[in-house]
C-alpha cells in the first residue's frame, strides 16, 4: 500500500474550535449538509499544524 508523503508539520498554537468549524464548513458546502454544532467554546489552544489537523477532521468525517 502506498501512502502520500506528508510535509513536515509546522507546530503553532492552533484553535481547535476554529479548525473544526472550518472542516465542518468545508463538508457542509461540499455535501450540502447542515451539521449541528455542539462545541465547547472554552477549549484551550494546542500546539499543532492546523492544516494537518483539519485534514484529520475531514478524513474522520469522510470515513464515518
PDB file of C-alpha atoms in Angstrom:
ATOM      1  CA  UNK A   1       0.000   0.000   0.000  1.00  0.00           C
ATOM      2  CA  UNK A   2       1.363   3.408  -0.954  1.00  0.00           C
ATOM      3  CA  UNK A   3       0.934   6.391   1.301  1.00  0.00           C
ATOM      4  CA  UNK A   4       1.242  10.007   0.277  1.00  0.00           C
ATOM      5  CA  UNK A   5       4.196  11.656   1.942  1.00  0.00           C
ATOM      6  CA  UNK A   6       3.079  14.468   4.211  1.00  0.00           C
ATOM      7  CA  UNK A   7       5.066  17.633   4.576  1.00  0.00           C
ATOM      8  CA  UNK A   8       6.710  18.114   7.921  1.00  0.00           C
ATOM      9  CA  UNK A   9       4.280  19.559  10.442  1.00  0.00           C
ATOM     10  CA  UNK A  10       4.690  23.183  11.421  1.00  0.00           C
ATOM     11  CA  UNK A  11       3.627  23.359  15.041  1.00  0.00           C
ATOM     12  CA  UNK A  12       1.939  26.591  16.018  1.00  0.00           C
ATOM     13  CA  UNK A  13      -0.755  27.452  18.535  1.00  0.00           C
ATOM     14  CA  UNK A  14      -3.956  26.190  16.908  1.00  0.00           C
ATOM     15  CA  UNK A  15      -7.517  26.950  17.926  1.00  0.00           C
ATOM     16  CA  UNK A  16      -9.309  23.567  17.814  1.00  0.00           C
ATOM     17  CA  UNK A  17     -12.747  25.160  17.672  1.00  0.00           C
ATOM     18  CA  UNK A  18     -11.797  27.246  14.645  1.00  0.00           C
ATOM     19  CA  UNK A  19     -10.115  24.312  12.866  1.00  0.00           C
ATOM     20  CA  UNK A  20     -13.107  22.035  13.477  1.00  0.00           C
ATOM     21  CA  UNK A  21     -15.591  24.705  12.360  1.00  0.00           C
ATOM     22  CA  UNK A  22     -13.608  25.202   9.131  1.00  0.00           C
ATOM     23  CA  UNK A  23     -13.650  21.448   8.491  1.00  0.00           C
ATOM     24  CA  UNK A  24     -17.408  21.280   9.106  1.00  0.00           C
ATOM     25  CA  UNK A  25     -17.954  24.270   6.816  1.00  0.00           C
ATOM     26  CA  UNK A  26     -15.966  22.541   4.067  1.00  0.00           C
ATOM     27  CA  UNK A  27     -18.046  19.370   4.438  1.00  0.00           C
ATOM     28  CA  UNK A  28     -21.268  21.358   4.616  1.00  0.00           C
ATOM     29  CA  UNK A  29     -20.545  23.201   1.362  1.00  0.00           C
ATOM     30  CA  UNK A  30     -19.280  20.102  -0.432  1.00  0.00           C
ATOM     31  CA  UNK A  31     -22.108  17.772   0.576  1.00  0.00           C
ATOM     32  CA  UNK A  32     -24.879  20.365   1.101  1.00  0.00           C
ATOM     33  CA  UNK A  33     -25.408  19.138   4.670  1.00  0.00           C
ATOM     34  CA  UNK A  34     -26.117  21.230   7.743  1.00  0.00           C
ATOM     35  CA  UNK A  35     -24.172  19.952  10.745  1.00  0.00           C
ATOM     36  CA  UNK A  36     -25.466  20.739  14.221  1.00  0.00           C
ATOM     37  CA  UNK A  37     -22.568  22.071  16.273  1.00  0.00           C
ATOM     38  CA  UNK A  38     -22.205  21.493  19.979  1.00  0.00           C
ATOM     39  CA  UNK A  39     -18.633  22.600  20.553  1.00  0.00           C
ATOM     40  CA  UNK A  40     -17.375  23.896  23.863  1.00  0.00           C
ATOM     41  CA  UNK A  41     -16.069  27.423  23.345  1.00  0.00           C
ATOM     42  CA  UNK A  42     -13.525  27.318  26.162  1.00  0.00           C
ATOM     43  CA  UNK A  43     -11.248  24.670  24.628  1.00  0.00           C
ATOM     44  CA  UNK A  44      -7.616  25.648  25.096  1.00  0.00           C
ATOM     45  CA  UNK A  45      -5.361  26.089  22.037  1.00  0.00           C
ATOM     46  CA  UNK A  46      -2.977  23.247  21.209  1.00  0.00           C
ATOM     47  CA  UNK A  47       0.403  23.130  19.512  1.00  0.00           C
ATOM     48  CA  UNK A  48      -0.375  21.582  16.136  1.00  0.00           C
ATOM     49  CA  UNK A  49      -0.294  22.071  12.391  1.00  0.00           C
ATOM     50  CA  UNK A  50      -3.777  23.492  11.787  1.00  0.00           C
ATOM     51  CA  UNK A  51      -3.830  22.394   8.155  1.00  0.00           C
ATOM     52  CA  UNK A  52      -2.978  18.794   9.000  1.00  0.00           C
ATOM     53  CA  UNK A  53      -5.415  18.825  11.901  1.00  0.00           C
ATOM     54  CA  UNK A  54      -8.192  19.992   9.592  1.00  0.00           C
ATOM     55  CA  UNK A  55      -7.279  17.155   7.216  1.00  0.00           C
ATOM     56  CA  UNK A  56      -7.637  14.703  10.119  1.00  0.00           C
ATOM     57  CA  UNK A  57     -11.128  16.011  10.934  1.00  0.00           C
ATOM     58  CA  UNK A  58     -12.151  15.815   7.260  1.00  0.00           C
ATOM     59  CA  UNK A  59     -10.853  12.247   6.966  1.00  0.00           C
ATOM     60  CA  UNK A  60     -12.687  11.207  10.133  1.00  0.00           C
ATOM     61  CA  UNK A  61     -15.948  12.622   8.780  1.00  0.00           C
ATOM     62  CA  UNK A  62     -15.439  11.095   5.332  1.00  0.00           C
ATOM     63  CA  UNK A  63     -14.762   7.663   6.798  1.00  0.00           C
ATOM     64  CA  UNK A  64     -17.583   7.741   9.353  1.00  0.00           C
TER      65      UNK A  64
END
